Short mmCIF file of C-alpha atoms in Angstrom, two decimals:
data_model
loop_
_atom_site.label_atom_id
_atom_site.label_comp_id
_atom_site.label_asym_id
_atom_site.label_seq_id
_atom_site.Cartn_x
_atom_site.Cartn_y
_atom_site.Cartn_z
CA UNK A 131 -16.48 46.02 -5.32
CA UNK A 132 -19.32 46.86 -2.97
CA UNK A 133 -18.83 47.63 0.66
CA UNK A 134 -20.37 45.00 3.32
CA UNK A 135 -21.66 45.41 6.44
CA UNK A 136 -20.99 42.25 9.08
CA UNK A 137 -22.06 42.19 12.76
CA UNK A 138 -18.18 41.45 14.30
CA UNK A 139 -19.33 38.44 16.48
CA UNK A 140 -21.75 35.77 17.06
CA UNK A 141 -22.21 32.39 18.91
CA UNK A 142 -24.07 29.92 18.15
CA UNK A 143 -24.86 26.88 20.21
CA UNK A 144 -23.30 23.13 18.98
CA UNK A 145 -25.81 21.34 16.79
CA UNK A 146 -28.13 24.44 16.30
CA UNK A 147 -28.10 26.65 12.87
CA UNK A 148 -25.72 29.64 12.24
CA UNK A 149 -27.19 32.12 10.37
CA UNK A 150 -24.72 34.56 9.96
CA UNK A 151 -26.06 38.25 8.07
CA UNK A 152 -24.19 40.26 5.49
CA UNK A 153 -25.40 43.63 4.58
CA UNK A 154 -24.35 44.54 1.16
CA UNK A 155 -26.65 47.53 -0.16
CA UNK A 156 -24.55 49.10 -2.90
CA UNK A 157 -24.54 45.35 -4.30
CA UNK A 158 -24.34 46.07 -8.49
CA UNK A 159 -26.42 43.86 -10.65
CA UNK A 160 -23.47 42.35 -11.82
CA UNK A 161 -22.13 41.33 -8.58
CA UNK A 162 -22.30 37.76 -7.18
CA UNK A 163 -22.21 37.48 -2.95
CA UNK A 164 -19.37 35.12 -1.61
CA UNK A 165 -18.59 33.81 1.54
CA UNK A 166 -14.99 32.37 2.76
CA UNK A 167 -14.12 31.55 6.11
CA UNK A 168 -11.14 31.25 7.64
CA UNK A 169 -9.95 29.57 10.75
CA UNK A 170 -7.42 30.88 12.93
CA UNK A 171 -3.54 31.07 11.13
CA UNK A 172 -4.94 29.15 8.03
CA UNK A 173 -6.00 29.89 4.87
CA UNK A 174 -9.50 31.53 3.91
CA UNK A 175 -11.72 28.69 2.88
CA UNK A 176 -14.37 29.47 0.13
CA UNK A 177 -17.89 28.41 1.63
CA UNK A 178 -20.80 29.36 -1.39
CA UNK A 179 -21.50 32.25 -3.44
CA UNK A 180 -24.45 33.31 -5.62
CA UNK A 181 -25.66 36.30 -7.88
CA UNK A 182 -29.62 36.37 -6.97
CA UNK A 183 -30.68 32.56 -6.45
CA UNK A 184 -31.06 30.99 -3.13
CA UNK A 185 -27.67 28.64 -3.04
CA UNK A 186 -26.95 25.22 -1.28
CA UNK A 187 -23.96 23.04 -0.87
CA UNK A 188 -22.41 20.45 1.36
CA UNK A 189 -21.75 23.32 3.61
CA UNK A 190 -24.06 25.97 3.86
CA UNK A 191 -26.86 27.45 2.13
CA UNK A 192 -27.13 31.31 0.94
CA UNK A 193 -30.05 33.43 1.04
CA UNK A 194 -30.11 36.18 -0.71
CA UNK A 195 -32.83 38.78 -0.36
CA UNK A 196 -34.63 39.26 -3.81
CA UNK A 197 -33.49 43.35 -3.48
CA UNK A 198 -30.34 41.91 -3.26
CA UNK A 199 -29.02 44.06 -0.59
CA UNK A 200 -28.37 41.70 1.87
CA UNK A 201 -27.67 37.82 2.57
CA UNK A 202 -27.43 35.12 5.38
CA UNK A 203 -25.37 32.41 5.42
CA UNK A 204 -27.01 29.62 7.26
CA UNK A 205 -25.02 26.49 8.82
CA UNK A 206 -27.47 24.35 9.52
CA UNK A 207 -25.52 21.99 12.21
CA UNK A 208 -23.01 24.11 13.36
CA UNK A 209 -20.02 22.05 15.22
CA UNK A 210 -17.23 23.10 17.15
CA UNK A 211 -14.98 22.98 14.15
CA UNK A 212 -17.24 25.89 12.49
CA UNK A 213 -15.67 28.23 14.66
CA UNK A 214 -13.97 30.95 12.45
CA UNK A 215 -14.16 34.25 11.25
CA UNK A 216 -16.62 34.36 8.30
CA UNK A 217 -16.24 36.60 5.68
CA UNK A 218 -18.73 38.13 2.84
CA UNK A 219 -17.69 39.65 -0.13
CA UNK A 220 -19.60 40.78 -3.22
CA UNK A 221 -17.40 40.81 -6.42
CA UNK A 222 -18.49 41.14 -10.13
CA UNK A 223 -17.10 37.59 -11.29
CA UNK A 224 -15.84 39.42 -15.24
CA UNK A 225 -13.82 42.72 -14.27
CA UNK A 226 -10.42 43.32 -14.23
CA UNK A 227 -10.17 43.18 -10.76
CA UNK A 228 -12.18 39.67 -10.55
CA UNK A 229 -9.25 38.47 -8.39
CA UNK A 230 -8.51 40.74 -6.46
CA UNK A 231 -10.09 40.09 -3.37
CA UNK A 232 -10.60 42.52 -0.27
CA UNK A 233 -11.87 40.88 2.88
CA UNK A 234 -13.68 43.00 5.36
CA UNK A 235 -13.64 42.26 8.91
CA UNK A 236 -16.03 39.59 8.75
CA UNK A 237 -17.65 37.93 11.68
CA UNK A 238 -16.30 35.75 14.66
CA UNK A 239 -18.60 32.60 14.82
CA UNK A 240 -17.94 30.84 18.05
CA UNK A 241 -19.86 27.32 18.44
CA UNK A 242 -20.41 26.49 22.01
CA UNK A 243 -20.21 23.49 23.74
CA UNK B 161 -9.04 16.90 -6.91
CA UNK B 162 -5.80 18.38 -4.85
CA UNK B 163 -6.09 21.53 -3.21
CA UNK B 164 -3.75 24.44 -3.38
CA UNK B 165 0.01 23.92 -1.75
CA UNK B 166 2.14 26.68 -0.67
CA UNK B 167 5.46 25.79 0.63
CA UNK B 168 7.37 26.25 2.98
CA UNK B 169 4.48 26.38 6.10
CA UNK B 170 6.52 28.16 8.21
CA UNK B 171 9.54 30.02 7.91
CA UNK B 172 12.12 32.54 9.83
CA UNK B 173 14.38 35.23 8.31
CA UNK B 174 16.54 37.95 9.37
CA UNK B 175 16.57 41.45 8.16
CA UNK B 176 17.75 42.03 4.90
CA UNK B 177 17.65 38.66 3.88
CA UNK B 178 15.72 37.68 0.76
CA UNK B 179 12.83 34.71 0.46
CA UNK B 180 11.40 32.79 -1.87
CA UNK B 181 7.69 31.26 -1.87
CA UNK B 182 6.06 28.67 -3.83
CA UNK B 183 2.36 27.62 -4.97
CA UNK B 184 0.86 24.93 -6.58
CA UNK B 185 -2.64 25.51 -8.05
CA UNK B 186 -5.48 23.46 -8.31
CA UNK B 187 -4.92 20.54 -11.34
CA UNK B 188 -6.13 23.00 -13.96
CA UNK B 189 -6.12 26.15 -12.74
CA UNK B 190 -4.15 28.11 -14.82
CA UNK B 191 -4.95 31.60 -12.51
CA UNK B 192 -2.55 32.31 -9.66
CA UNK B 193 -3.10 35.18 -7.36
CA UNK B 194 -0.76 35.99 -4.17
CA UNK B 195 -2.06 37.66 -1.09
CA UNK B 196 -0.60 39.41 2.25
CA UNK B 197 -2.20 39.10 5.39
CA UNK B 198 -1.30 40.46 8.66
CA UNK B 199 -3.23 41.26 11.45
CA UNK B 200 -3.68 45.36 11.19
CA UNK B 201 -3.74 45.72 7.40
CA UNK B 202 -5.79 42.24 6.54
CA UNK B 203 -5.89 40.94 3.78
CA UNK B 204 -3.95 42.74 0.96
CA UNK B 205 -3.52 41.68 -2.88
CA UNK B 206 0.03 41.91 -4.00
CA UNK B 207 -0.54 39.88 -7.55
CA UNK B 208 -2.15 38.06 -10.29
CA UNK B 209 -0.43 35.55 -12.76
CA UNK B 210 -2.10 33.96 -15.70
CA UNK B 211 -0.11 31.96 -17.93
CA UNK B 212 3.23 32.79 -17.30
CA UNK B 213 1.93 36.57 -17.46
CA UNK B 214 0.86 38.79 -14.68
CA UNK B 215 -1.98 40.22 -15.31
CA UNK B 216 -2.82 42.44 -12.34
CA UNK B 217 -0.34 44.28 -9.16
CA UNK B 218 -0.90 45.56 -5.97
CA UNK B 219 0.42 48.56 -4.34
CA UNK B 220 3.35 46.68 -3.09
CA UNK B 221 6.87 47.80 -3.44
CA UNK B 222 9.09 46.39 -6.61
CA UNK B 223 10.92 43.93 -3.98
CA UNK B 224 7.83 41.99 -3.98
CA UNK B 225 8.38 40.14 -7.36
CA UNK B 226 6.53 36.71 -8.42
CA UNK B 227 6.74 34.61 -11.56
CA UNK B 228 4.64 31.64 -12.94
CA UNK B 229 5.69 28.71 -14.95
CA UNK B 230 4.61 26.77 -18.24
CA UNK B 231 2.52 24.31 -15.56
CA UNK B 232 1.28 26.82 -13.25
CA UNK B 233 2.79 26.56 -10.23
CA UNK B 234 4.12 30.08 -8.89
CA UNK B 235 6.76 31.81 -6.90
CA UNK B 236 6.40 34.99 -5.12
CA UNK B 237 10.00 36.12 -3.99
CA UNK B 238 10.73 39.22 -1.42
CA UNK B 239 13.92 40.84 -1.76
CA UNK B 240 16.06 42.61 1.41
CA UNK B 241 13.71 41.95 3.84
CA UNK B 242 11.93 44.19 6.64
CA UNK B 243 10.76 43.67 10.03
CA UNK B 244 7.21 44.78 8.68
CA UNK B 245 7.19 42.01 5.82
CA UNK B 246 6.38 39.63 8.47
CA UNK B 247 2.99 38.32 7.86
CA UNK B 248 0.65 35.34 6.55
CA UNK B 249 1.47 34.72 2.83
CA UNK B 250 -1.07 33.33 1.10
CA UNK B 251 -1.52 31.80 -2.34
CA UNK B 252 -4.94 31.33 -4.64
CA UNK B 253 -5.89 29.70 -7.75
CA UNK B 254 -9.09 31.01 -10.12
CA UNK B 255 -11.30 28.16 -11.31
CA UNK B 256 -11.57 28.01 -14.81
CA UNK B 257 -14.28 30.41 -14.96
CA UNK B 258 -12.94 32.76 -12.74
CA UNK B 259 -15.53 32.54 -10.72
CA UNK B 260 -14.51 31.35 -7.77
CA UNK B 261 -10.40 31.69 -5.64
CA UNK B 262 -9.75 28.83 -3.77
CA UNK B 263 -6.73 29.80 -1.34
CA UNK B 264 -3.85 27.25 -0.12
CA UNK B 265 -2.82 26.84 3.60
CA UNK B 266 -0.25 29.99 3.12
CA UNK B 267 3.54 30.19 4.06
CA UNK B 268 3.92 31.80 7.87
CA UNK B 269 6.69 34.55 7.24
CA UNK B 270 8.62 35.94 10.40
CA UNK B 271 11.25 37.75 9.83
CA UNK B 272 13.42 39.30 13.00
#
């Protein structure tokens, strides 16, 4: 899978968007961009993913350059409860290792008060 | 739709002692794929189950075992345990597709 590139923290103010960046510049053309996120002690929760498209759900919305070779994950209201450590991953979707996934360090989103 | 369930939450072992996790995927989900976390080596892969067969292994020793049955749900076991198998255990389930892993709330392992 290709390597990704995350700034380690951010804040963001409460009610304001999080856009949160994800360098991924060895991205294959076969390789769709995820993000998870995962608050403190619990289990990574999957967020959006996409292969070149724009993407929006319930949650977030994905931008994707049209190079490909990086992303942003915006939140568009961020609340307290979006504090986590967000991580992106690019993964082709039909390889063996499809399931094996590697988080990076990801980013710390804090949403202020 | 229920979400992934990994029980126990929590649990406390001593050295040498052996433990035994369980998973319930997603309604079906017939992909099951266990995961170690702890804080200086992240998130590590251990293995991959797909219909009662595992289909893919981490570099994990051989007393990390795991085993899935005729309706999915999974066990990951670890045998004569160490101080250094203490760590977040965590279990995901492929969507039919494979696209996409949707992880449970993982089984807190601390073993002393």
């Amino acid at each position: 899978d290709a390597k990704t590139t995350q700034p380690p923290s951010m804040d963001c103010a409460e009610g304001r968007a999080a856009n949160l960046p994800c360098n991924h510049s060895t991205i294959s053309g076969n390789e769709y961009v995820y993000w998870y996120r995962q608050i403190h002690s619990q289990g990574p929760q999957y967020i959006i993913h996409g292969l070149k498209n724009n993407e929006t759900n319930e949650m977030a919305s994905l931008i994707i350059t049209e190079d490909r070779k990086s992303s942003t994950l915006i939140l568009p209201h961020a609340t307290l409860r979006d504090t986590a450590v967000y991580y992106c991953i690019v993964r082709a979707v039909n390889s063996g290792s499809a399931r094996q996934l590697t988080f990076g360090s990801g980013t710390q989103l804090t949403v202020l008060p | 739709k229920a979400g992934v369930t990994q029980t126990p939450r929590y649990l406390i072992k001593t050295r040498g002692q052996q433990v035994t996790l369980s998973c319930s995927p997603i309604s079906g989900h017939r992909s099951v794929s266990w995961y170690q976390q702890t804080p200086g080596q992240g998130l590590q892969f251990l293995f991959e189950y797909f219909s009662e067969t595992q289909r893919n292994k981490g570099n994990f020793p051989g007393r990390f075992s795991g085993r899935q049955f005729s309706n999915s749900r999974s066990e990951m076991n670890v045998s004569t345990l160490e101080l250094g198998d203490s760590a977040l255990y965590l279990c995901a389930s492929s969507s039919p597709t494979g696209e996409t892993q949707y992880f449970g709330p993982g089984t807190r392992l601390l073993v002393l």
